[in-house]
Amino acid sequence: MSPLDAMRLMIDNYPGGRAAVAVRIGKSEEVLRKETSGHGAFKHGLADAVTISDMCIEAQSPHCYAFVNEVAGRAGRLVELPAHEGANKQDIRADVAGLLKECSDTVAVVTEALADETISDNELRHVEREIEELVERAQAVCAGARARHAASRPAMDHNGFARPLRVS
């Protein structure tokens, strides 16, 4: 996946889609479509990309971290996601199950791509898409575990001591 692919994925998953994003950044829907299609005469500017990314993260729309993860991934890094508020054990279990599925999908796609010992442009895009989905699911597991950890720790008073539990 490229940063432009990530931007297109985020825009498509933003509440209201491309039309809503275009209105928010003051562009026509057609100009935004051309910018995200890679049309030679139309290009996203950095300010627009950051604004769109911020909008998607604020809305917590699906794939809202795709752009920042794609940019960070080019430097061999990942963006640390914030912990889910109120994540429960079942959320984490579902995310782990999804993680295993995405891992399996990634292995299958890479194995299929290597069947002829070469990887085409299309196969590379498919591999990168599966890895992006795997990373997103792994980050969800990590964020859920952090939230559960924080919820499991005893509350501290202003001196750093655990407060006694109150039984009603």
Coordinates of N, CA, C and O in Angstrom, one line a residue:
M1 N 0.9 -1.2 0.0 CA 0.0 0.0 0.0 C 0.9 1.2 0.0 O 1.9 1.3 0.7
S2 N 0.5 2.2 -0.7 CA 1.2 3.5 -0.8 C 0.5 4.5 0.1 O -0.6 4.3 0.5
P3 N 1.2 5.6 0.4 CA 0.5 6.6 1.2 C -0.8 7.1 0.5 O -1.8 7.4 1.1
L4 N -0.8 7.2 -0.8 CA -2.0 7.6 -1.6 C -3.1 6.5 -1.5 O -4.2 6.9 -1.3
D5 N -2.7 5.2 -1.5 CA -3.7 4.2 -1.3 C -4.3 4.3 0.1 O -5.5 4.1 0.3
A6 N -3.5 4.5 1.1 CA -3.9 4.7 2.5 C -4.9 5.9 2.6 O -5.9 5.8 3.2
M7 N -4.6 7.0 1.9 CA -5.4 8.1 2.0 C -6.8 7.8 1.3 O -7.8 8.2 1.9
R8 N -6.8 7.1 0.2 CA -8.0 6.7 -0.5 C -8.9 5.8 0.4 O -10.1 6.0 0.6
L9 N -8.2 4.9 1.1 CA -8.9 4.0 2.0 C -9.5 4.7 3.2 O -10.7 4.5 3.5
M10 N -8.8 5.7 3.7 CA -9.4 6.5 4.8 C -10.5 7.3 4.3 O -11.6 7.4 5.0
I11 N -10.4 8.0 3.2 CA -11.5 8.8 2.7 C -12.7 8.0 2.4 O -13.8 8.4 2.8
D12 N -12.6 6.8 1.8 CA -13.7 6.0 1.5 C -14.4 5.5 2.8 O -15.6 5.2 2.7
N13 N -13.7 5.4 3.9 CA -14.3 4.9 5.1 C -14.7 6.0 6.1 O -15.2 5.7 7.2
Y14 N -14.5 7.2 5.7 CA -14.9 8.4 6.6 C -16.4 8.5 6.5 O -17.0 8.3 5.5
P15 N -17.0 8.8 7.6 CA -18.5 8.9 7.6 C -18.9 10.0 6.5 O -18.5 11.1 6.6
G16 N -19.7 9.5 5.6 CA -20.1 10.4 4.5 C -19.2 10.2 3.3 O -19.5 10.8 2.2
G17 N -18.1 9.5 3.4 CA -17.2 9.3 2.3 C -16.5 10.5 1.7 O -16.4 11.5 2.3
R18 N -16.2 10.4 0.4 CA -15.5 11.4 -0.3 C -16.2 12.7 -0.3 O -15.6 13.8 -0.2
A19 N -17.5 12.7 -0.4 CA -18.3 13.9 -0.5 C -18.2 14.7 0.8 O -18.0 15.9 0.8
A20 N -18.2 14.0 1.9 CA -18.1 14.7 3.2 C -16.7 15.3 3.4 O -16.5 16.4 3.9
V21 N -15.7 14.5 3.0 CA -14.3 15.0 3.2 C -14.1 16.2 2.3 O -13.5 17.2 2.7
A22 N -14.6 16.1 1.0 CA -14.4 17.3 0.1 C -15.0 18.5 0.7 O -14.3 19.6 0.6
V23 N -16.1 18.5 1.2 CA -16.8 19.7 1.8 C -15.9 20.2 3.0 O -15.7 21.4 3.1
R24 N -15.4 19.3 3.8 CA -14.7 19.7 5.0 C -13.4 20.4 4.6 O -12.9 21.3 5.4
I25 N -12.7 20.0 3.5 CA -11.5 20.6 3.2 C -11.6 21.7 2.1 O -10.6 22.2 1.6
G26 N -12.8 21.9 1.7 CA -13.1 23.0 0.7 C -12.7 22.7 -0.7 O -12.3 23.6 -1.4
K27 N -12.9 21.5 -1.1 CA -12.6 21.1 -2.5 C -13.9 20.4 -3.1 O -14.7 20.0 -2.4
S28 N -13.9 20.4 -4.4 CA -15.0 19.6 -5.0 C -14.7 18.1 -4.9 O -13.5 17.7 -4.8
E29 N -15.8 17.4 -4.9 CA -15.6 15.9 -4.8 C -14.8 15.4 -6.0 O -13.9 14.5 -5.8
E30 N -14.9 16.0 -7.2 CA -14.2 15.5 -8.4 C -12.7 15.8 -8.2 O -11.9 15.0 -8.6
V31 N -12.4 17.0 -7.7 CA -10.9 17.3 -7.5 C -10.3 16.3 -6.5 O -9.2 15.8 -6.7
L32 N -11.0 16.0 -5.4 CA -10.5 15.1 -4.4 C -10.4 13.7 -5.0 O -9.4 13.0 -4.8
R33 N -11.3 13.3 -5.9 CA -11.2 12.0 -6.5 C -10.0 11.9 -7.4 O -9.2 10.9 -7.4
K34 N -9.7 13.0 -8.2 CA -8.6 13.0 -9.0 C -7.3 13.0 -8.2 O -6.3 12.4 -8.6
E35 N -7.3 13.7 -7.1 CA -6.1 13.7 -6.3 C -5.8 12.4 -5.7 O -4.6 12.0 -5.6
T36 N -6.8 11.6 -5.3 CA -6.6 10.3 -4.7 C -6.4 9.2 -5.8 O -6.1 8.1 -5.4
S37 N -6.7 9.5 -7.0 CA -6.6 8.5 -8.1 C -5.1 8.5 -8.6 O -4.8 7.6 -9.4
G38 N -4.3 9.5 -8.3 CA -3.0 9.5 -8.8 C -2.9 10.2 -10.1 O -1.9 10.1 -10.8
H39 N -4.0 10.9 -10.5 CA -4.0 11.7 -11.8 C -2.8 12.6 -11.8 O -2.6 13.4 -10.8
G40 N -2.1 12.6 -12.9 CA -0.8 13.4 -12.9 C -1.0 14.9 -12.6 O -0.1 15.5 -12.0
A41 N -2.1 15.5 -13.0 CA -2.2 17.0 -12.9 C -2.7 17.3 -11.5 O -2.7 18.5 -11.1
F42 N -3.2 16.4 -10.7 CA -3.7 16.6 -9.4 C -3.0 15.9 -8.3 O -2.8 14.7 -8.4
K43 N -2.6 16.6 -7.3 CA -1.8 16.0 -6.2 C -2.3 16.5 -4.9 O -2.6 17.6 -4.7
H44 N -2.3 15.6 -3.9 CA -2.6 16.0 -2.5 C -1.4 16.8 -2.0 O -0.3 16.4 -2.1
G45 N -1.7 17.9 -1.3 CA -0.7 18.6 -0.6 C -0.5 18.0 0.8 O -1.4 17.3 1.3
L46 N 0.6 18.3 1.4 CA 0.8 17.8 2.8 C -0.2 18.3 3.8 O -0.7 17.5 4.6
A47 N -0.6 19.6 3.7 CA -1.6 20.1 4.6 C -2.9 19.4 4.4 O -3.6 19.1 5.5
D48 N -3.4 19.1 3.2 CA -4.6 18.4 3.0 C -4.5 17.0 3.6 O -5.4 16.5 4.2
A49 N -3.4 16.3 3.3 CA -3.2 15.0 3.8 C -3.3 14.9 5.4 O -3.9 14.0 5.9
V50 N -2.6 15.8 6.0 CA -2.7 15.9 7.5 C -4.1 16.2 8.0 O -4.5 15.6 8.9
T51 N -4.7 17.2 7.3 CA -6.1 17.5 7.7 C -7.0 16.3 7.6 O -7.8 16.0 8.5
I52 N -6.9 15.6 6.5 CA -7.8 14.4 6.3 C -7.5 13.4 7.3 O -8.4 12.7 7.9
S53 N -6.2 13.1 7.5 CA -5.8 12.2 8.6 C -6.4 12.5 9.9 O -6.9 11.7 10.6
D54 N -6.2 13.8 10.3 CA -6.7 14.3 11.6 C -8.3 14.1 11.7 O -8.8 13.7 12.7
M55 N -9.0 14.4 10.6 CA -10.4 14.2 10.6 C -10.8 12.8 10.8 O -11.7 12.5 11.6
C56 N -10.1 11.9 10.1 CA -10.5 10.4 10.2 C -10.1 9.9 11.6 O -10.9 9.1 12.2
I57 N -9.0 10.3 12.2 CA -8.6 9.9 13.5 C -9.6 10.4 14.5 O -10.1 9.7 15.4
E58 N -10.0 11.7 14.4 CA -11.0 12.3 15.3 C -12.3 11.5 15.2 O -12.9 11.3 16.3
A59 N -12.7 11.1 14.0 CA -14.0 10.4 13.9 C -13.8 8.9 14.2 O -14.8 8.2 14.3
Q60 N -12.6 8.4 14.4 CA -12.3 7.0 14.7 C -12.9 6.1 13.6 O -13.5 5.1 13.9
S61 N -12.9 6.6 12.3 CA -13.4 5.8 11.2 C -12.5 4.6 11.0 O -11.3 4.7 11.3
P62 N -13.1 3.6 10.3 CA -12.2 2.4 10.0 C -11.0 2.9 9.2 O -11.1 3.8 8.3
H63 N -9.9 2.3 9.5 CA -8.6 2.6 8.8 C -8.1 4.0 9.0 O -7.3 4.5 8.2
C64 N -8.5 4.6 10.1 CA -8.1 6.0 10.3 C -6.6 6.2 10.5 O -6.2 7.3 10.3
Y65 N -5.9 5.2 10.9 CA -4.5 5.3 11.0 C -3.7 4.8 9.8 O -2.5 4.7 9.9
A66 N -4.4 4.5 8.7 CA -3.7 4.0 7.6 C -2.6 4.9 7.0 O -1.5 4.4 6.7
F67 N -2.9 6.2 6.9 CA -1.9 7.1 6.3 C -0.7 7.2 7.2 O 0.5 7.1 6.8
V68 N -0.9 7.5 8.5 CA 0.3 7.7 9.4 C 1.1 6.4 9.6 O 2.3 6.4 9.7
N69 N 0.4 5.2 9.5 CA 1.1 3.9 9.6 C 1.9 3.7 8.3 O 3.0 3.2 8.4
E70 N 1.3 4.1 7.2 CA 2.0 3.9 5.9 C 3.3 4.7 5.9 O 4.4 4.3 5.5
V71 N 3.2 6.0 6.3 CA 4.4 6.9 6.3 C 5.4 6.4 7.4 O 6.6 6.3 7.1
A72 N 4.9 6.0 8.6 CA 5.8 5.5 9.6 C 6.5 4.2 9.2 O 7.6 3.9 9.4
G73 N 5.7 3.3 8.5 CA 6.2 2.0 8.0 C 7.3 2.1 7.1 O 8.2 1.3 7.0
R74 N 7.3 3.2 6.3 CA 8.5 3.4 5.4 C 9.8 3.6 6.1 O 10.8 3.4 5.5
A75 N 9.7 4.0 7.4 CA 10.9 4.2 8.2 C 11.1 3.0 9.1 O 11.9 3.1 10.0
G76 N 10.3 2.0 8.9 CA 10.4 0.8 9.7 C 9.8 0.9 11.1 O 10.2 0.2 12.1
R77 N 8.9 1.8 11.2 CA 8.2 2.1 12.5 C 6.7 1.9 12.4 O 6.2 1.8 11.3
L78 N 6.1 1.8 13.6 CA 4.6 1.8 13.6 C 4.1 2.9 14.5 O 4.8 3.3 15.5
V79 N 2.9 3.3 14.3 CA 2.3 4.3 15.2 C 1.7 3.6 16.3 O 0.9 2.7 16.1
E80 N 1.9 4.1 17.5 CA 1.3 3.5 18.7 C -0.1 4.0 18.8 O -0.3 5.2 18.9
L81 N -1.1 3.1 18.8 CA -2.5 3.6 18.9 C -2.9 3.8 20.4 O -2.4 3.1 21.3
P82 N -3.8 4.7 20.6 CA -4.3 4.9 22.0 C -5.1 3.7 22.4 O -5.7 3.0 21.6
A83 N -5.1 3.4 23.7 CA -5.9 2.3 24.2 C -7.4 2.6 24.1 O -7.8 3.7 24.2
H84 N -8.2 1.5 23.9 CA -9.6 1.7 23.8 C -10.2 2.0 25.2 O -9.8 1.4 26.1
E85 N -11.0 2.9 25.3 CA -11.7 3.2 26.5 C -12.7 2.0 26.8 O -13.5 1.7 25.9
G86 N -12.6 1.5 28.0 CA -13.6 0.5 28.4 C -13.5 -0.9 27.6 O -14.4 -1.6 27.5
A87 N -12.3 -1.2 27.1 CA -12.1 -2.4 26.4 C -12.3 -3.6 27.4 O -11.8 -3.5 28.5
N88 N -13.0 -4.6 26.9 CA -13.3 -5.7 27.8 C -12.6 -6.9 27.3 O -12.0 -6.9 26.2
K89 N -12.6 -8.0 28.1 CA -11.9 -9.2 27.7 C -12.4 -9.8 26.4 O -11.6 -10.3 25.6
Q90 N -13.7 -9.7 26.1 CA -14.2 -10.2 24.9 C -13.7 -9.4 23.7 O -13.5 -10.0 22.6
D91 N -13.6 -8.1 23.8 CA -13.0 -7.3 22.7 C -11.6 -7.8 22.4 O -11.3 -7.9 21.2
I92 N -10.8 -8.0 23.4 CA -9.5 -8.5 23.2 C -9.5 -9.9 22.5 O -8.7 -10.1 21.6
R93 N -10.3 -10.7 23.0 CA -10.4 -12.1 22.4 C -10.8 -12.0 20.9 O -10.3 -12.7 20.1
A94 N -11.8 -11.2 20.6 CA -12.2 -11.0 19.2 C -11.1 -10.5 18.4 O -10.8 -10.9 17.2
D95 N -10.3 -9.5 18.9 CA -9.2 -8.9 18.2 C -8.1 -9.9 18.0 O -7.4 -10.0 16.9
V96 N -7.8 -10.8 19.0 CA -6.8 -11.9 18.8 C -7.3 -12.9 17.8 O -6.5 -13.3 16.9
A97 N -8.5 -13.2 17.8 CA -9.0 -14.1 16.7 C -8.9 -13.5 15.4 O -8.5 -14.1 14.4
G98 N -9.2 -12.2 15.3 CA -9.0 -11.5 14.0 C -7.5 -11.4 13.6 O -7.2 -11.5 12.4
L99 N -6.6 -11.2 14.6 CA -5.2 -11.2 14.4 C -4.7 -12.5 13.7 O -4.0 -12.5 12.8
L100 N -5.2 -13.6 14.3 CA -4.8 -14.9 13.7 C -5.4 -15.1 12.3 O -4.7 -15.7 11.5
K101 N -6.6 -14.6 12.1 CA -7.1 -14.7 10.7 C -6.3 -13.9 9.7 O -6.0 -14.4 8.7
E102 N -5.9 -12.7 10.2 CA -5.1 -11.8 9.3 C -3.8 -12.4 9.0 O -3.2 -12.3 7.9
C103 N -3.2 -13.0 10.1 CA -1.9 -13.7 9.9 C -2.0 -14.8 8.9 O -1.2 -14.9 8.0
S104 N -3.0 -15.6 9.0 CA -3.3 -16.7 8.1 C -3.5 -16.2 6.7 O -2.9 -16.7 5.7
D105 N -4.2 -15.1 6.5 CA -4.5 -14.5 5.2 C -3.1 -14.0 4.6 O -2.9 -14.2 3.4
T106 N -2.3 -13.4 5.5 CA -1.0 -12.9 5.0 C -0.1 -14.1 4.5 O 0.5 -14.0 3.4
V107 N -0.1 -15.1 5.3 CA 0.7 -16.3 4.9 C 0.2 -16.9 3.6 O 1.0 -17.2 2.7
A108 N -1.1 -17.0 3.4 CA -1.7 -17.5 2.2 C -1.3 -16.6 1.0 O -1.0 -17.1 -0.1
V109 N -1.5 -15.3 1.1 CA -1.2 -14.4 0.0 C 0.3 -14.4 -0.4 O 0.6 -14.5 -1.6
V110 N 1.2 -14.4 0.6 CA 2.6 -14.5 0.3 C 3.0 -15.8 -0.4 O 3.7 -15.9 -1.4
T111 N 2.4 -16.9 0.2 CA 2.7 -18.2 -0.4 C 2.2 -18.3 -1.9 O 2.9 -18.8 -2.7
E112 N 1.0 -17.8 -2.1 CA 0.5 -17.8 -3.4 C 1.3 -16.9 -4.4 O 1.6 -17.3 -5.5
A113 N 1.7 -15.8 -3.9 CA 2.6 -14.9 -4.7 C 3.9 -15.5 -5.1 O 4.4 -15.3 -6.1
L114 N 4.4 -16.3 -4.2 CA 5.7 -17.0 -4.4 C 5.6 -18.3 -5.2 O 6.7 -18.9 -5.4
A115 N 4.5 -18.6 -5.6 CA 4.3 -19.9 -6.3 C 5.2 -20.0 -7.5 O 5.7 -21.1 -7.8
D116 N 5.4 -18.9 -8.2 CA 6.3 -18.9 -9.4 C 7.7 -18.3 -9.1 O 8.4 -18.0 -10.0
E117 N 7.9 -18.1 -7.8 CA 9.2 -17.5 -7.3 C 9.4 -16.1 -7.7 O 10.6 -15.6 -7.6
T118 N 8.4 -15.4 -8.2 CA 8.5 -14.0 -8.4 C 7.3 -13.3 -7.8 O 6.3 -14.0 -7.5
I119 N 7.3 -12.0 -7.6 CA 6.2 -11.3 -7.1 C 5.9 -10.1 -8.1 O 6.7 -9.2 -8.3
S120 N 4.7 -10.1 -8.7 CA 4.3 -9.1 -9.6 C 3.9 -7.8 -8.8 O 3.7 -7.9 -7.6
D121 N 3.6 -6.8 -9.6 CA 3.1 -5.5 -9.0 C 1.8 -5.8 -8.3 O 1.6 -5.3 -7.1
N122 N 0.9 -6.5 -8.9 CA -0.4 -6.8 -8.3 C -0.3 -7.6 -7.0 O -0.9 -7.4 -6.0
E123 N 0.6 -8.6 -7.1 CA 0.8 -9.5 -5.9 C 1.4 -8.7 -4.8 O 1.1 -8.9 -3.6
L124 N 2.4 -7.8 -5.1 CA 3.0 -7.0 -4.1 C 1.9 -6.1 -3.4 O 1.9 -6.0 -2.2
R125 N 1.0 -5.5 -4.2 CA -0.1 -4.7 -3.6 C -0.9 -5.5 -2.7 O -1.3 -5.1 -1.6
H126 N -1.2 -6.7 -3.1 CA -2.1 -7.6 -2.3 C -1.4 -8.0 -1.0 O -2.0 -8.0 0.1
V127 N -0.1 -8.3 -1.1 CA 0.7 -8.6 0.1 C 0.7 -7.5 1.1 O 0.5 -7.6 2.3
E128 N 1.0 -6.3 0.5 CA 1.1 -5.1 1.4 C -0.3 -4.8 2.0 O -0.3 -4.4 3.2
R129 N -1.4 -5.0 1.3 CA -2.7 -4.8 1.9 C -3.0 -5.8 3.0 O -3.5 -5.4 4.1
E130 N -2.6 -7.0 2.8 CA -2.8 -8.0 3.9 C -1.9 -7.7 5.1 O -2.4 -7.8 6.3
I131 N -0.7 -7.2 4.9 CA 0.2 -6.9 6.0 C -0.4 -5.7 6.8 O -0.4 -5.6 8.0
E132 N -0.9 -4.7 6.0 CA -1.5 -3.5 6.7 C -2.7 -4.0 7.6 O -2.8 -3.5 8.7
E133 N -3.5 -4.9 7.1 CA -4.7 -5.4 7.9 C -4.1 -6.1 9.1 O -4.7 -6.0 10.2
L134 N -3.1 -6.9 9.0 CA -2.5 -7.6 10.1 C -1.9 -6.6 11.1 O -2.2 -6.8 12.3
V135 N -1.3 -5.6 10.7 CA -0.7 -4.6 11.6 C -1.9 -3.9 12.3 O -1.8 -3.7 13.6
E136 N -2.9 -3.5 11.6 CA -4.1 -2.9 12.3 C -4.6 -3.7 13.4 O -5.0 -3.3 14.5
R137 N -4.8 -5.0 13.1 CA -5.4 -6.0 14.1 C -4.4 -6.1 15.3 O -4.8 -6.2 16.4
A138 N -3.1 -6.2 15.0 CA -2.1 -6.4 16.1 C -2.2 -5.1 17.0 O -2.1 -5.2 18.2
Q139 N -2.3 -4.0 16.4 CA -2.4 -2.7 17.2 C -3.7 -2.7 18.0 O -3.6 -2.2 19.1
A140 N -4.8 -3.2 17.5 CA -6.0 -3.3 18.2 C -5.8 -4.2 19.5 O -6.3 -3.9 20.6
V141 N -5.2 -5.3 19.3 CA -4.9 -6.2 20.4 C -4.1 -5.5 21.5 O -4.4 -5.6 22.7
C142 N -3.0 -4.9 21.0 CA -2.1 -4.2 22.0 C -2.9 -3.1 22.7 O -2.7 -2.9 23.9
A143 N -3.7 -2.3 22.0 CA -4.4 -1.2 22.6 C -5.4 -1.8 23.6 O -5.6 -1.2 24.7
G144 N -6.1 -2.8 23.3 CA -7.1 -3.4 24.2 C -6.4 -4.0 25.4 O -6.9 -3.9 26.6
A145 N -5.2 -4.6 25.3 CA -4.5 -5.2 26.4 C -4.0 -4.0 27.3 O -4.1 -4.1 28.6
R146 N -3.6 -2.9 26.7 CA -3.2 -1.8 27.6 C -4.4 -1.2 28.4 O -4.2 -0.8 29.5
A147 N -5.5 -1.1 27.7 CA -6.7 -0.6 28.4 C -7.1 -1.5 29.5 O -7.4 -1.1 30.6
R148 N -7.1 -2.8 29.3 CA -7.4 -3.8 30.4 C -6.4 -3.7 31.5 O -6.7 -3.8 32.7
H149 N -5.1 -3.5 31.2 CA -4.1 -3.4 32.2 C -4.3 -2.2 33.0 O -4.3 -2.2 34.3
A150 N -4.6 -1.1 32.4 CA -4.9 0.2 33.1 C -6.1 0.0 34.0 O -6.1 0.5 35.2
A151 N -7.1 -0.7 33.5 CA -8.3 -0.8 34.3 C -8.1 -1.8 35.5 O -8.8 -1.8 36.5
S152 N -7.1 -2.7 35.4 CA -6.9 -3.7 36.4 C -6.0 -3.2 37.5 O -5.9 -3.8 38.6
R153 N -5.4 -2.1 37.3 CA -4.4 -1.6 38.3 C -5.2 -0.8 39.4 O -6.2 -0.2 39.1
P154 N -4.8 -1.0 40.6 CA -5.5 -0.2 41.7 C -5.4 1.3 41.6 O -4.3 1.7 41.1
A155 N -6.4 2.0 41.9 CA -6.3 3.4 41.9 C -5.3 3.9 42.9 O -5.2 3.3 44.0
M156 N -4.6 5.0 42.6 CA -3.6 5.5 43.5 C -4.0 6.8 44.1 O -4.7 7.6 43.4
D157 N -3.7 7.1 45.4 CA -4.0 8.4 45.9 C -2.9 9.4 45.5 O -2.0 9.0 44.8
H158 N -3.0 10.6 46.0 CA -2.0 11.6 45.6 C -0.6 11.4 46.0 O 0.3 12.0 45.5
N159 N -0.4 10.4 47.0 CA 0.9 10.1 47.5 C 1.5 8.9 46.7 O 2.6 8.4 47.0
G160 N 0.7 8.3 45.8 CA 1.2 7.1 45.1 C 0.9 5.8 45.8 O 1.4 4.8 45.4
F161 N 0.1 5.8 46.8 CA -0.3 4.6 47.5 C -1.7 4.1 46.9 O -2.5 4.9 46.6
A162 N -1.8 2.8 46.9 CA -3.1 2.2 46.4 C -4.2 2.6 47.4 O -4.0 2.5 48.6
R163 N -5.3 3.1 46.9 CA -6.5 3.4 47.7 C -7.2 2.1 48.1 O -7.3 1.2 47.3
P164 N -7.7 2.1 49.3 CA -8.4 0.9 49.7 C -9.7 0.7 48.9 O -10.3 1.7 48.5
L165 N -10.1 -0.5 48.6 CA -11.3 -0.8 47.8 C -12.5 -0.5 48.7 O -12.5 -0.8 49.9
R166 N -13.5 0.2 48.1 CA -14.7 0.4 48.9 C -15.8 -0.6 48.5 O -16.0 -0.9 47.3
V167 N -16.3 -1.2 49.5 CA -17.3 -2.2 49.3 C -18.7 -1.6 49.7 O -18.8 -1.1 50.8
S168 N -19.6 -1.6 48.7 CA -20.9 -1.0 49.0 C -21.8 -2.0 49.6 O -21.9 -3.2 49.3

